[in-house]
Coordinates of C-alpha atoms in Angstrom, one line a residue:
X1219 CA 225.5 -29.8 -41.3
X1220 CA 225.6 -26.8 -41.6
X1221 CA 224.0 -24.7 -44.0
X1222 CA 226.0 -22.6 -47.2
X1223 CA 224.8 -19.0 -47.9
X1224 CA 223.7 -18.9 -51.9
X1225 CA 226.6 -16.9 -52.3
X1226 CA 229.3 -19.7 -51.8
X1227 CA 228.0 -22.3 -53.9
X1228 CA 228.9 -23.1 -57.1
X1229 CA 227.3 -25.7 -60.2
X1230 CA 229.9 -26.4 -62.9
X1231 CA 230.0 -29.1 -65.8
X1232 CA 233.2 -30.5 -67.5
X1233 CA 232.9 -30.2 -71.3
X1234 CA 235.6 -31.6 -73.2
X1235 CA 235.8 -33.6 -76.8
X1236 CA 236.1 -38.0 -76.0
X1237 CA 239.5 -38.5 -74.5
X1238 CA 240.3 -34.6 -73.3
X1239 CA 240.3 -35.9 -69.7
X1240 CA 237.1 -34.8 -68.3
X1241 CA 236.2 -37.6 -65.7
X1242 CA 240.1 -38.3 -64.9
X1243 CA 240.1 -34.4 -63.6
X1244 CA 236.6 -34.9 -62.2
X1245 CA 238.2 -38.1 -59.9
X1246 CA 241.6 -35.5 -59.1
X1247 CA 239.2 -33.0 -58.0
X1248 CA 236.9 -35.7 -55.7
X1249 CA 240.0 -36.8 -54.1
X1250 CA 241.8 -33.1 -53.0
X1251 CA 238.1 -32.1 -51.4
X1252 CA 238.5 -35.2 -49.7
X1253 CA 234.7 -36.5 -51.5
X1254 CA 236.8 -40.2 -51.3
X1255 CA 239.3 -41.2 -49.4
X1256 CA 242.7 -42.2 -51.0
X1257 CA 241.6 -46.0 -50.3
X1258 CA 238.5 -45.9 -52.1
X1259 CA 240.2 -44.4 -54.7
X1260 CA 242.8 -46.7 -55.0
X1261 CA 242.5 -49.5 -58.1
X1262 CA 239.6 -47.2 -59.4
X1263 CA 240.1 -44.8 -62.5
X1264 CA 237.5 -42.3 -63.3
X1265 CA 235.3 -42.8 -60.4
X1266 CA 232.3 -41.3 -62.0
X1267 CA 231.9 -44.1 -65.2
X1268 CA 230.3 -47.0 -63.2
X1269 CA 229.0 -49.4 -65.9
X1270 CA 231.4 -51.3 -67.2
X1271 CA 230.6 -50.6 -70.5
X1272 CA 232.1 -47.0 -69.6
X1273 CA 235.1 -48.2 -68.5
X1274 CA 236.3 -50.2 -70.8
X1275 CA 235.8 -47.9 -74.1
X1276 CA 237.0 -44.8 -71.9
X1277 CA 234.2 -43.2 -72.5
X1278 CA 231.4 -41.4 -70.7
X1279 CA 227.9 -42.0 -71.7
X1280 CA 225.8 -41.2 -69.0
X1281 CA 226.3 -37.6 -67.3
X1282 CA 227.2 -37.5 -63.7
X1283 CA 227.0 -35.4 -60.2
X1284 CA 229.1 -35.0 -57.3
X1285 CA 228.6 -32.3 -54.6
X1286 CA 232.7 -31.7 -53.0
X1287 CA 233.2 -29.2 -50.0
X1288 CA 236.2 -26.7 -50.5
X1289 CA 238.1 -24.8 -48.1
X1290 CA 239.1 -21.4 -50.3
X1291 CA 242.0 -19.6 -50.5
X1292 CA 240.3 -16.9 -48.2
X1293 CA 238.7 -19.3 -45.4
X1294 CA 235.5 -19.5 -46.4
X1295 CA 233.8 -23.0 -47.1
X1296 CA 232.3 -23.8 -50.3
X1297 CA 230.1 -26.0 -52.0
X1298 CA 231.0 -27.4 -55.7
X1299 CA 228.2 -29.5 -57.8
X1300 CA 230.6 -30.7 -60.5
X1301 CA 228.4 -32.8 -63.7
X1302 CA 230.9 -35.1 -65.4
X1303 CA 229.3 -34.9 -69.0
X1304 CA 229.9 -37.1 -71.8
X1305 CA 231.5 -36.2 -74.9
X1306 CA 230.7 -38.2 -77.6
X1307 CA 228.6 -36.2 -80.6
X1308 CA 225.5 -39.4 -79.8
X1309 CA 225.2 -38.5 -76.0
X1310 CA 224.7 -35.0 -76.8
X1311 CA 221.7 -34.4 -75.0
X1312 CA 223.1 -35.8 -72.0
X1313 CA 225.5 -32.5 -72.1
X1314 CA 222.6 -30.2 -72.5
X1315 CA 220.6 -31.3 -69.4
X1316 CA 223.2 -31.1 -67.1
X1317 CA 224.1 -27.6 -68.8
X1318 CA 220.5 -26.4 -67.8
X1319 CA 221.6 -27.2 -64.1
X1320 CA 224.8 -25.7 -64.1
X1321 CA 226.1 -21.7 -64.2
X1322 CA 229.6 -22.1 -65.6
X1323 CA 231.5 -24.8 -67.4
X1324 CA 235.2 -25.7 -66.8
X1325 CA 236.4 -26.5 -70.8
X1326 CA 238.7 -29.1 -70.7
X1327 CA 241.3 -29.1 -74.3
X1328 CA 244.1 -31.9 -74.5
X1329 CA 247.0 -29.4 -75.0
X1330 CA 248.6 -32.2 -77.2
X1331 CA 245.1 -32.1 -79.6
X1332 CA 243.7 -28.7 -79.6
X1333 CA 240.3 -27.8 -80.5
X1334 CA 238.4 -30.7 -81.5
X1335 CA 235.2 -30.8 -83.5
X1336 CA 232.7 -32.2 -80.0
X1337 CA 234.8 -29.2 -77.9
X1338 CA 233.2 -26.7 -80.2
X1339 CA 229.6 -28.3 -80.0
X1340 CA 230.1 -28.2 -76.1
X1341 CA 231.2 -24.4 -75.3
X1342 CA 228.5 -23.4 -77.6
X1343 CA 225.8 -25.7 -76.5
X1344 CA 227.4 -24.0 -72.4
X1345 CA 227.2 -20.8 -74.4
X1346 CA 223.7 -20.7 -75.2
X1347 CA 223.3 -21.1 -72.1
X1348 CA 224.9 -18.9 -70.7
X1349 CA 227.6 -20.1 -68.7
X1350 CA 230.5 -18.4 -67.8
X1351 CA 233.9 -20.9 -69.2
X1352 CA 237.4 -21.7 -67.8
X1353 CA 239.5 -23.0 -70.4
X1354 CA 241.6 -25.6 -68.8
X1355 CA 244.8 -27.3 -70.8
X1356 CA 245.3 -30.8 -69.6
X1357 CA 248.5 -32.9 -70.4
X1358 CA 250.8 -29.8 -69.9
X1359 CA 252.7 -32.4 -69.1
X1360 CA 253.3 -34.7 -72.9
X1361 CA 256.5 -34.1 -74.7
X1362 CA 254.2 -33.4 -77.8
X1363 CA 252.2 -30.2 -75.5
X1364 CA 252.2 -27.0 -77.4
X1365 CA 250.0 -25.0 -74.6
X1366 CA 250.5 -22.0 -76.2
X1367 CA 249.5 -23.0 -79.4
X1368 CA 246.2 -24.7 -78.4
X1369 CA 245.5 -21.1 -76.1
X1370 CA 245.5 -19.7 -79.8
X1371 CA 243.0 -21.8 -81.5
X1372 CA 241.2 -21.3 -78.4
X1373 CA 240.7 -17.7 -79.3
X1374 CA 240.3 -18.7 -82.7
X1375 CA 238.2 -20.8 -83.1
X1376 CA 236.2 -20.6 -80.2
X1377 CA 236.6 -16.9 -79.8
X1378 CA 236.6 -16.7 -75.9
X1379 CA 239.8 -15.3 -73.9
X1380 CA 242.4 -17.9 -73.4
X1381 CA 245.0 -15.9 -71.9
X1382 CA 244.7 -17.0 -68.0
X1383 CA 243.9 -20.8 -68.9
X1384 CA 244.5 -23.1 -66.3
X1385 CA 247.9 -25.8 -67.3
X1386 CA 246.9 -28.8 -65.1
X1387 CA 247.5 -32.4 -65.6
X1388 CA 244.6 -33.9 -64.5
X1389 CA 246.7 -37.7 -64.6
X1390 CA 249.4 -36.9 -62.1
X1391 CA 247.4 -33.6 -60.2
X1392 CA 249.7 -30.8 -61.4
X1393 CA 248.1 -27.9 -61.6
X1394 CA 244.7 -28.7 -59.7
X1395 CA 244.1 -26.6 -56.7
X1396 CA 244.6 -23.6 -59.3
X1397 CA 241.4 -24.9 -60.8
X1398 CA 240.1 -25.4 -57.9
X1399 CA 240.8 -21.7 -56.7
X1400 CA 239.4 -20.9 -60.7
X1401 CA 236.4 -22.2 -59.4
X1402 CA 236.0 -20.1 -56.4
X1403 CA 237.4 -16.7 -57.9
X1404 CA 235.8 -17.1 -61.6
X1405 CA 232.5 -18.8 -61.6
X1406 CA 228.8 -17.2 -60.8
X1407 CA 227.5 -18.4 -57.9
X1408 CA 223.8 -19.4 -58.7
X1409 CA 220.6 -16.9 -58.3
X1410 CA 217.3 -17.7 -56.1
X1411 CA 214.7 -16.8 -53.3
X1412 CA 214.7 -19.0 -50.0
X1413 CA 211.7 -18.1 -49.1
X1414 CA 209.6 -18.7 -52.6
X1415 CA 207.7 -21.4 -53.8
X1416 CA 209.4 -24.7 -54.3
X1417 CA 210.7 -24.3 -58.2
X1418 CA 213.1 -27.3 -58.7
X1419 CA 214.3 -28.4 -62.5
X1420 CA 214.2 -32.2 -63.0
X1421 CA 217.6 -33.5 -64.4
X1422 CA 217.8 -36.8 -64.7
X1423 CA 215.9 -40.2 -63.1
X1424 CA 217.2 -43.4 -63.3
X1425 CA 216.0 -46.5 -61.6
X1426 CA 217.3 -48.7 -58.5
X1427 CA 216.8 -52.0 -57.2
X1428 CA 216.1 -50.6 -53.7
X1429 CA 214.4 -47.0 -53.7
X1430 CA 212.4 -47.4 -56.9
X1431 CA 212.9 -44.4 -59.2
X1432 CA 215.6 -41.9 -57.5
X1433 CA 215.8 -38.6 -59.1
X1434 CA 217.6 -35.6 -59.6
X1435 CA 217.0 -31.8 -59.0
X1436 CA 218.5 -28.4 -59.1
X1437 CA 216.3 -26.4 -56.6
X1438 CA 216.0 -22.8 -58.0
X1439 CA 213.8 -21.7 -55.9
X1440 CA 212.3 -22.1 -52.6
X1441 CA 213.7 -25.6 -50.1
X1442 CA 212.7 -29.0 -50.5
X1443 CA 212.6 -31.1 -47.8
X1444 CA 211.3 -34.5 -46.4
X1445 CA 207.9 -35.4 -46.4
X1446 CA 206.7 -32.4 -48.7
X1447 CA 204.3 -33.3 -51.1
X1448 CA 205.6 -32.4 -54.7
X1449 CA 203.9 -32.4 -58.1
X1450 CA 205.7 -32.4 -61.9
X1451 CA 204.3 -30.3 -63.8
X1452 CA 204.6 -32.2 -67.1
X1453 CA 202.7 -35.4 -65.8
X1454 CA 200.6 -33.6 -63.2
X1455 CA 201.6 -36.5 -60.7
X1456 CA 201.9 -35.8 -57.4
X1457 CA 204.3 -37.6 -54.8
X1458 CA 205.5 -37.4 -50.9
X1459 CA 209.3 -37.1 -50.5
X1460 CA 210.7 -39.4 -49.3
X1461 CA 214.5 -39.2 -49.3
X1462 CA 216.4 -35.6 -50.0
X1463 CA 220.0 -36.0 -49.9
X1464 CA 223.3 -35.4 -51.9
X1465 CA 225.8 -37.4 -53.8
X1466 CA 229.6 -37.0 -52.4
X1467 CA 229.7 -40.1 -54.7
X1468 CA 228.5 -41.8 -52.1
X1469 CA 224.9 -41.0 -51.5
X1470 CA 224.2 -39.1 -48.5
X1471 CA 220.8 -37.8 -46.3
X1472 CA 219.6 -34.7 -46.0
X1473 CA 216.6 -32.9 -44.0
X1474 CA 216.3 -30.0 -47.2
X1475 CA 217.9 -28.9 -49.8
X1476 CA 217.6 -24.8 -50.5
X1477 CA 218.2 -22.7 -53.6
X1478 CA 221.4 -23.5 -55.9
X1479 CA 221.7 -26.7 -54.8
X1480 CA 221.8 -30.5 -56.8
X1481 CA 220.8 -33.2 -54.8
X1482 CA 218.3 -36.3 -55.5
X1483 CA 215.0 -37.4 -54.3
X1484 CA 213.3 -40.5 -54.2
X1485 CA 208.8 -40.3 -53.4
X1486 CA 208.2 -43.9 -54.5
X1487 CA 207.8 -43.6 -57.9
X1488 CA 206.9 -47.2 -59.7
X1489 CA 207.9 -45.9 -63.1
X1490 CA 210.7 -43.5 -64.4
X1491 CA 208.6 -42.6 -67.3
X1492 CA 206.8 -40.6 -64.7
X1493 CA 209.6 -38.3 -64.4
X1494 CA 209.9 -36.6 -67.5
X1495 CA 213.7 -35.1 -67.4
X1496 CA 213.4 -31.5 -67.7
X1497 CA 210.2 -30.9 -66.3
X1498 CA 209.6 -28.3 -63.3
X1499 CA 208.8 -29.9 -59.8
X1500 CA 207.0 -28.1 -57.1
X1501 CA 204.9 -27.7 -53.8
X1502 CA 201.7 -29.1 -54.5
X1503 CA 200.1 -27.1 -52.2
X1504 CA 201.1 -23.9 -53.5
X1505 CA 202.2 -25.1 -57.1
X1506 CA 204.5 -22.4 -59.4
X1507 CA 202.5 -21.0 -62.8
X1508 CA 205.5 -20.8 -64.8
X1509 CA 207.5 -23.9 -65.8
X1510 CA 210.8 -23.5 -66.3
X1511 CA 212.5 -23.9 -69.5
X1512 CA 213.1 -27.0 -69.9
X1513 CA 215.1 -28.3 -72.9
X1514 CA 214.5 -29.9 -75.8
X1515 CA 213.5 -33.9 -75.4
X1516 CA 216.0 -36.6 -76.9
X1517 CA 214.6 -37.3 -80.6
X1518 CA 215.8 -40.6 -81.9
X1519 CA 217.2 -40.3 -85.5
X1520 CA 218.4 -43.8 -86.1
X1521 CA 216.1 -46.8 -85.9
X1522 CA 216.6 -50.2 -85.9
X1523 CA 215.0 -53.8 -85.5
X1524 CA 216.3 -55.8 -82.1
X1525 CA 215.2 -59.6 -83.2
X1526 CA 216.5 -62.5 -80.4
X1527 CA 218.3 -65.2 -82.2
X1528 CA 216.4 -67.5 -79.9
X1529 CA 212.6 -66.7 -80.5
X1530 CA 212.1 -68.3 -76.9
X1531 CA 214.2 -64.8 -75.5
X1532 CA 211.2 -62.9 -76.6
X1533 CA 209.9 -62.3 -73.3
X1534 CA 213.3 -61.4 -71.8
X1535 CA 214.2 -59.0 -74.6
X1536 CA 210.7 -57.3 -73.1
X1537 CA 211.6 -56.9 -70.1
X1538 CA 215.2 -56.1 -70.7
X1539 CA 214.6 -53.1 -72.6
X1540 CA 212.0 -51.8 -70.2
X1541 CA 215.4 -51.7 -67.8
X1542 CA 216.8 -49.8 -69.8
X1543 CA 214.4 -47.6 -71.2
X1544 CA 214.4 -46.8 -66.8
X1545 CA 217.9 -45.5 -67.2
X1546 CA 218.0 -43.9 -70.9
X1547 CA 214.6 -42.0 -71.7
X1548 CA 216.2 -41.3 -74.9
X1549 CA 215.7 -45.1 -75.9
X1550 CA 212.5 -46.1 -77.5
X1551 CA 211.6 -49.3 -78.7
X1552 CA 207.9 -50.8 -79.8
X1553 CA 207.1 -54.4 -81.0
X1554 CA 207.8 -55.5 -84.9
X1555 CA 207.5 -59.2 -86.7
X1556 CA 209.6 -60.3 -89.5
X1557 CA 209.4 -63.2 -91.7
X1558 CA 212.4 -63.9 -91.9
X1559 CA 213.4 -63.1 -88.0
X1560 CA 210.0 -63.7 -85.7
X1561 CA 208.8 -61.4 -83.4
X1562 CA 211.5 -58.2 -81.9
X1563 CA 211.6 -54.6 -81.5
X1564 CA 211.9 -52.0 -83.7
X1565 CA 214.1 -49.0 -81.6
X1566 CA 214.8 -45.3 -81.9
X1567 CA 218.5 -44.0 -81.3
X1568 CA 220.5 -40.8 -80.7
X1569 CA 223.2 -42.8 -83.3
X1570 CA 225.8 -45.6 -83.7
X1571 CA 227.3 -45.1 -81.2
X1572 CA 224.0 -45.0 -79.1
X1573 CA 222.8 -48.6 -81.1
X1574 CA 225.6 -50.3 -80.3
X1575 CA 226.2 -49.4 -76.4
X1576 CA 222.0 -50.5 -76.1
X1577 CA 223.2 -53.3 -78.3
X1578 CA 226.5 -54.7 -75.9
X1579 CA 224.4 -53.3 -72.7
X1580 CA 221.7 -56.6 -73.9
X1581 CA 224.1 -58.8 -74.5
X1582 CA 226.0 -58.0 -71.2
X1583 CA 223.5 -57.2 -68.7
X1584 CA 220.7 -59.4 -70.1
X1585 CA 223.1 -62.1 -71.9
X1586 CA 220.8 -62.1 -74.8
X1587 CA 222.3 -63.3 -78.3
X1588 CA 220.8 -60.8 -80.6
X1589 CA 220.0 -59.7 -84.6
X1590 CA 220.0 -56.0 -85.4
X1591 CA 218.7 -55.1 -89.3
X1592 CA 220.1 -52.0 -91.3
X1593 CA 219.8 -49.1 -89.3
X1594 CA 217.8 -46.3 -90.8
X1595 CA 216.4 -42.8 -90.7
X1596 CA 213.0 -41.5 -90.9
X1597 CA 211.9 -40.8 -94.3
X1598 CA 208.9 -38.5 -94.8
X1599 CA 206.4 -39.0 -97.4
X1600 CA 203.7 -37.0 -99.8
X1601 CA 201.6 -38.9 -100.9
X1602 CA 199.3 -38.6 -103.9
X1603 CA 196.2 -38.2 -101.5
X1604 CA 197.9 -34.9 -100.1
X1605 CA 198.7 -36.8 -96.8
X1606 CA 202.0 -37.0 -95.3
X1607 CA 203.0 -39.8 -93.4
X1608 CA 206.8 -40.7 -91.4
X1609 CA 208.3 -44.2 -92.3
X1610 CA 210.9 -45.9 -89.9
X1611 CA 211.7 -49.2 -91.2
X1612 CA 211.8 -49.8 -95.1
X1613 CA 209.1 -52.9 -95.2
X1614 CA 206.4 -50.2 -94.4
X1615 CA 206.7 -48.1 -97.6
X1616 CA 203.6 -47.5 -99.9
X1617 CA 203.0 -48.8 -103.4
X1618 CA 205.2 -46.4 -105.3
X1619 CA 202.2 -45.2 -107.6
X1620 CA 201.0 -43.3 -104.3
X1621 CA 203.9 -41.4 -103.9
X1622 CA 204.4 -37.7 -104.5
X1623 CA 207.5 -36.8 -103.1
X1624 CA 209.8 -38.9 -100.4
X1625 CA 211.9 -36.4 -98.5
X1626 CA 215.3 -37.6 -96.5
X1627 CA 216.4 -35.8 -93.4
X1628 CA 220.1 -33.9 -93.8
X1629 CA 222.4 -32.5 -91.4
X1630 CA 225.3 -30.5 -91.2
X1631 CA 228.1 -32.5 -90.3
X1632 CA 231.5 -30.2 -88.9
X1633 CA 234.9 -32.3 -89.7
X1634 CA 238.5 -31.4 -87.9
X1635 CA 241.3 -33.3 -89.8
X1636 CA 245.1 -32.2 -90.0
X1637 CA 246.0 -31.1 -93.6
X1638 CA 247.2 -34.2 -95.0
X1639 CA 244.2 -36.7 -94.8
X1640 CA 241.6 -33.4 -95.6
X1641 CA 241.6 -34.6 -99.6
X1642 CA 240.7 -38.2 -98.4
X1643 CA 238.3 -36.5 -96.2
X1644 CA 236.2 -34.8 -98.8
X1645 CA 236.3 -37.7 -101.0
X1646 CA 234.8 -39.8 -98.6
X1647 CA 231.8 -36.1 -98.4
X1648 CA 231.7 -36.5 -102.1
X1649 CA 231.1 -40.2 -102.4
X1650 CA 228.3 -40.0 -100.0
X1651 CA 226.0 -37.3 -102.0
X1652 CA 227.6 -34.1 -99.4
X1653 CA 228.0 -30.6 -100.9
X1654 CA 230.5 -28.8 -98.8
X1655 CA 229.1 -25.3 -97.2
X1656 CA 232.9 -24.3 -96.0
X1657 CA 236.7 -24.9 -96.0
X1658 CA 238.8 -22.8 -92.9
X1659 CA 242.4 -23.3 -91.8
X1660 CA 243.6 -23.5 -87.2
X1661 CA 247.0 -24.0 -88.1
X1662 CA 247.5 -27.2 -89.6
X1663 CA 244.1 -29.0 -89.3
X1664 CA 241.4 -28.3 -91.7
X1665 CA 237.7 -27.2 -90.9
X1666 CA 235.6 -28.5 -92.7
X1667 CA 231.2 -28.1 -92.9
X1668 CA 229.5 -30.3 -94.7
X1669 CA 225.7 -31.0 -96.1
X1670 CA 224.9 -34.9 -96.1
X1671 CA 222.1 -36.7 -96.2
X1672 CA 221.5 -38.7 -92.6
X1673 CA 221.0 -42.1 -94.5
X1674 CA 224.3 -42.0 -95.8
X1675 CA 226.2 -41.2 -92.6
X1676 CA 223.9 -44.3 -90.1
X1677 CA 225.9 -46.6 -92.3
X1678 CA 229.1 -46.6 -91.3
X1679 CA 230.5 -43.0 -92.1
X1680 CA 232.5 -42.7 -88.4
X1681 CA 234.0 -45.8 -89.2
X1682 CA 235.3 -44.5 -92.7
X1683 CA 236.2 -41.0 -91.6
X1684 CA 238.4 -43.2 -88.9
X1685 CA 239.7 -45.1 -91.0
X1686 CA 240.7 -42.7 -94.0
X1687 CA 242.0 -40.1 -91.3
X1688 CA 244.0 -42.2 -89.3
X1689 CA 241.9 -41.9 -86.6
X1690 CA 242.8 -37.9 -86.1
X1691 CA 239.6 -36.7 -87.4
X1692 CA 236.9 -35.6 -85.4
X1693 CA 232.6 -34.9 -86.2
X1694 CA 230.3 -33.6 -85.0
X1695 CA 226.7 -33.1 -86.6
X1696 CA 223.3 -31.7 -85.5
X1697 CA 220.0 -32.2 -87.9
X1698 CA 218.7 -29.8 -90.2
X1699 CA 216.2 -30.4 -92.2
X1700 CA 214.5 -32.9 -94.8
X1701 CA 215.1 -32.7 -98.5
X1702 CA 213.2 -33.8 -101.7
X1703 CA 215.5 -37.0 -102.5
X1704 CA 215.3 -39.9 -105.6
X1705 CA 215.0 -42.8 -102.8
X1706 CA 213.5 -46.0 -104.1
X1707 CA 213.2 -49.4 -102.0
X1708 CA 215.3 -52.9 -102.7
X1709 CA 214.3 -55.6 -101.6
X1710 CA 216.7 -58.6 -101.6
X1711 CA 215.1 -61.8 -103.2
X1712 CA 216.3 -65.7 -101.8
X1713 CA 214.7 -67.9 -104.2
X1714 CA 212.3 -65.4 -105.2
X1715 CA 210.8 -64.7 -101.7
X1716 CA 211.6 -61.3 -100.7
X1717 CA 213.8 -61.6 -97.3
X1718 CA 212.2 -58.6 -95.5
X1719 CA 215.2 -57.6 -92.4
X1720 CA 217.4 -56.8 -95.8
X1721 CA 214.7 -54.7 -97.5
X1722 CA 216.1 -50.8 -97.0
X1723 CA 215.7 -47.4 -99.0
X1724 CA 218.8 -46.1 -100.8
X1725 CA 219.6 -43.4 -103.5
X1726 CA 218.5 -44.8 -106.8
X1727 CA 222.4 -43.8 -108.0
X1728 CA 223.9 -46.1 -105.4
X1729 CA 220.9 -48.2 -105.3
X1730 CA 223.6 -51.0 -108.4
X1731 CA 226.8 -51.0 -106.2
X1732 CA 224.6 -52.1 -103.1
X1733 CA 222.6 -54.7 -104.0
X1734 CA 225.4 -56.1 -105.8
X1735 CA 227.7 -56.2 -103.2
X1736 CA 224.9 -57.6 -100.7
X1737 CA 224.4 -60.6 -103.3
X1738 CA 227.3 -61.7 -104.2
X1739 CA 227.4 -61.7 -100.1
X1740 CA 225.0 -63.4 -99.5
X1741 CA 226.3 -66.1 -101.9
X1742 CA 229.0 -66.5 -100.2
X1743 CA 227.0 -67.2 -96.6
X1744 CA 224.3 -69.4 -97.9
X1745 CA 224.9 -73.1 -98.1
X1746 CA 224.1 -75.5 -101.1
X1747 CA 220.9 -76.7 -100.7
X1748 CA 219.8 -79.9 -102.9
X1749 CA 218.1 -77.8 -105.8
X1750 CA 219.5 -74.1 -106.9
X1751 CA 219.0 -71.3 -105.3
X1752 CA 218.8 -67.4 -107.1
X1753 CA 219.7 -64.8 -104.6
X1754 CA 218.5 -61.5 -106.3
X1755 CA 218.5 -57.8 -106.1
X1756 CA 215.2 -55.8 -106.8
X1757 CA 213.8 -52.3 -106.8
X1758 CA 209.5 -53.4 -107.3
X1759 CA 209.7 -55.6 -110.4
X1760 CA 213.0 -54.7 -111.9
X1761 CA 216.0 -57.5 -110.9
X1762 CA 219.5 -55.1 -110.8
X1763 CA 221.5 -57.7 -109.7
X1764 CA 221.8 -62.3 -109.5
X1765 CA 224.4 -64.7 -107.8
X1766 CA 222.9 -68.6 -107.9
X1767 CA 224.2 -70.3 -105.1
X1768 CA 225.2 -74.0 -106.8
X1769 CA 222.9 -76.9 -106.2
X1770 CA 224.0 -80.0 -103.9
X1771 CA 224.2 -83.0 -106.6
X1772 CA 223.7 -86.6 -105.4
X1773 CA 225.4 -89.2 -107.4
X1774 CA 222.0 -91.3 -108.5
X1775 CA 223.5 -93.2 -110.7
X1776 CA 226.5 -95.1 -108.5
X1777 CA 224.4 -98.3 -108.1
X1778 CA 224.1 -98.5 -112.5
X1779 CA 226.9 -100.5 -113.6
X1780 CA 227.9 -100.2 -117.4
X1781 CA 224.9 -101.8 -119.6
X1782 CA 222.6 -99.3 -121.1
X1783 CA 223.2 -95.3 -120.7
X1784 CA 219.7 -95.0 -121.6
X1785 CA 218.9 -96.0 -117.7
X1786 CA 221.3 -93.6 -117.0
X1787 CA 219.6 -91.1 -118.3
X1788 CA 216.2 -91.8 -116.7
X1789 CA 217.6 -91.6 -113.5
X1790 CA 219.3 -88.3 -114.2
X1791 CA 216.3 -87.0 -115.7
X1792 CA 214.0 -88.1 -113.1
X1793 CA 216.4 -86.4 -110.6
X1794 CA 216.5 -83.0 -112.4
X1795 CA 212.5 -83.4 -112.2
X1796 CA 212.9 -83.7 -108.1
X1797 CA 215.2 -81.0 -107.7
X1798 CA 212.4 -77.9 -110.2
X1799 CA 210.0 -79.6 -107.8
X1800 CA 212.2 -79.1 -104.5
X1801 CA 212.8 -75.6 -106.3
X1802 CA 209.2 -74.8 -106.3
X1803 CA 208.9 -75.9 -102.5
X1804 CA 211.8 -76.1 -100.7
X1805 CA 212.8 -73.9 -98.0
X1806 CA 215.8 -72.3 -97.6
X1807 CA 217.4 -72.1 -94.7
X1808 CA 219.2 -68.3 -94.2
X1809 CA 222.1 -69.2 -91.0
X1810 CA 222.5 -66.2 -88.9
X1811 CA 226.1 -65.6 -89.9
X1812 CA 224.3 -64.4 -93.4
X1813 CA 222.0 -61.8 -92.0
X1814 CA 224.6 -60.1 -89.7
X1815 CA 227.2 -60.0 -92.6
X1816 CA 224.6 -59.1 -95.6
X1817 CA 223.9 -55.7 -92.9
X1818 CA 227.6 -55.1 -92.3
X1819 CA 228.2 -55.1 -96.2
X1820 CA 230.6 -51.7 -96.9
X1821 CA 230.0 -49.7 -100.1

């Protein structure tokens, strides 16, 4: 294989909002440069979305990379390294890693829908990485497409020149050759010195059953060869490189990777934890002194407990989580126990979609039946003795007398919505204790910025937003800071026993409504026992809502025919005593459905 000069390499990623056609465009680029034959592409949409869940939901979860060869109109051969990135807010960290490895971005905007919230977030990330950006208008063949209007929108909202945006239809392939030429002429080549010491960025790593850990690298300076001993500067571990290669999407081995190239290496690494994403890889014999800036580690924002429905599945669950952690560096977990649910794990996620995807992968790939507790966020507590603690789980909250102040995380949310739904979107944000920062218009669409408590967003904000706007609103957020809040710990008591899986921290003003909804839901779902069961929502020692499950009654007087009434009375009194005693010692069976439904309760 001939080596291509660094001036003929182009590294770029595709950024866009969900469903604007990133993965479909990637398919066309792979097809037109001959990365895969038509036969290999046949019957397979979104070649780079390799997980079943990605295909079913039509979303990209893992950023994928592929290397393409292209002969341009000027007769020269070029190498393109393409990164297809996720568009969903929960996977923003996947986007940031991909962008750090590239010099330019194709900004794909749907010509019928225009700029969405996520488009903005991803473009700003690309601009932060000093990317050259080529706007691409997709779906121009749709009857609803308004390319001129959308070009104007890109200029107004994002502030980049869109007069020479490339018009394409990724589905039919219309205009895709112009995209290839634009990549050559409008995106800059990487910089790098071939004779310098090896310096490479660790972009991603995942576990392969046959090869062990596969590491995706972007070479900045120097070369990486087979047999070379390399060192991860972050962890200090050194390895001998066994394989060097790149993806076309198929794995292809080569002897070495030079500066500006993106490829993979394997080096008999057993644990993905040893390969920290964003780390710098250098030569073990003569290491470089300075690390590359890397990127911020993914910080979990939502926590929830995952418990196996069948206690025997605990070890399987532990193994399954270990395997998922190999391919998803942002997922974290630790063991916890609960009186109601037994042994399980407290897991950290980047957001609710991330939580849902992990849960689905656990049940699908490992055949596990799971219960998830109510999602919660990280609260900071200042105690009266001057110490500060972080709480991930409402159960761990210290005694109220010891707490001086509770702080909760706040986010800045950017919501874009068609004008006619603005009223209901604003009302939703107000109901969730939000405060409006700004409201601007782009054509007939409103862009609102709100400060909201994360606690209110993780519950079901995204679903509610989609339903009040009939699916048209788009939403993006980032954490801003922690603010003091009047939060209380609400517990649900069943037959005077607290159910720890259902305790949650809520704002004092919303506690009563949330508590009432929970107990009503529980009342419907707990089956009647031989004794009556009180279900209460309580804050500390104060009960704020109560419902009672009626007792089943056995007919003890059935065998009395006529005769003296006192005999019947005696039997009924005896039954009453028995029920009283039973209520003291009786155990209430709470079915799994009751937990799941109570956790899904909508405020």
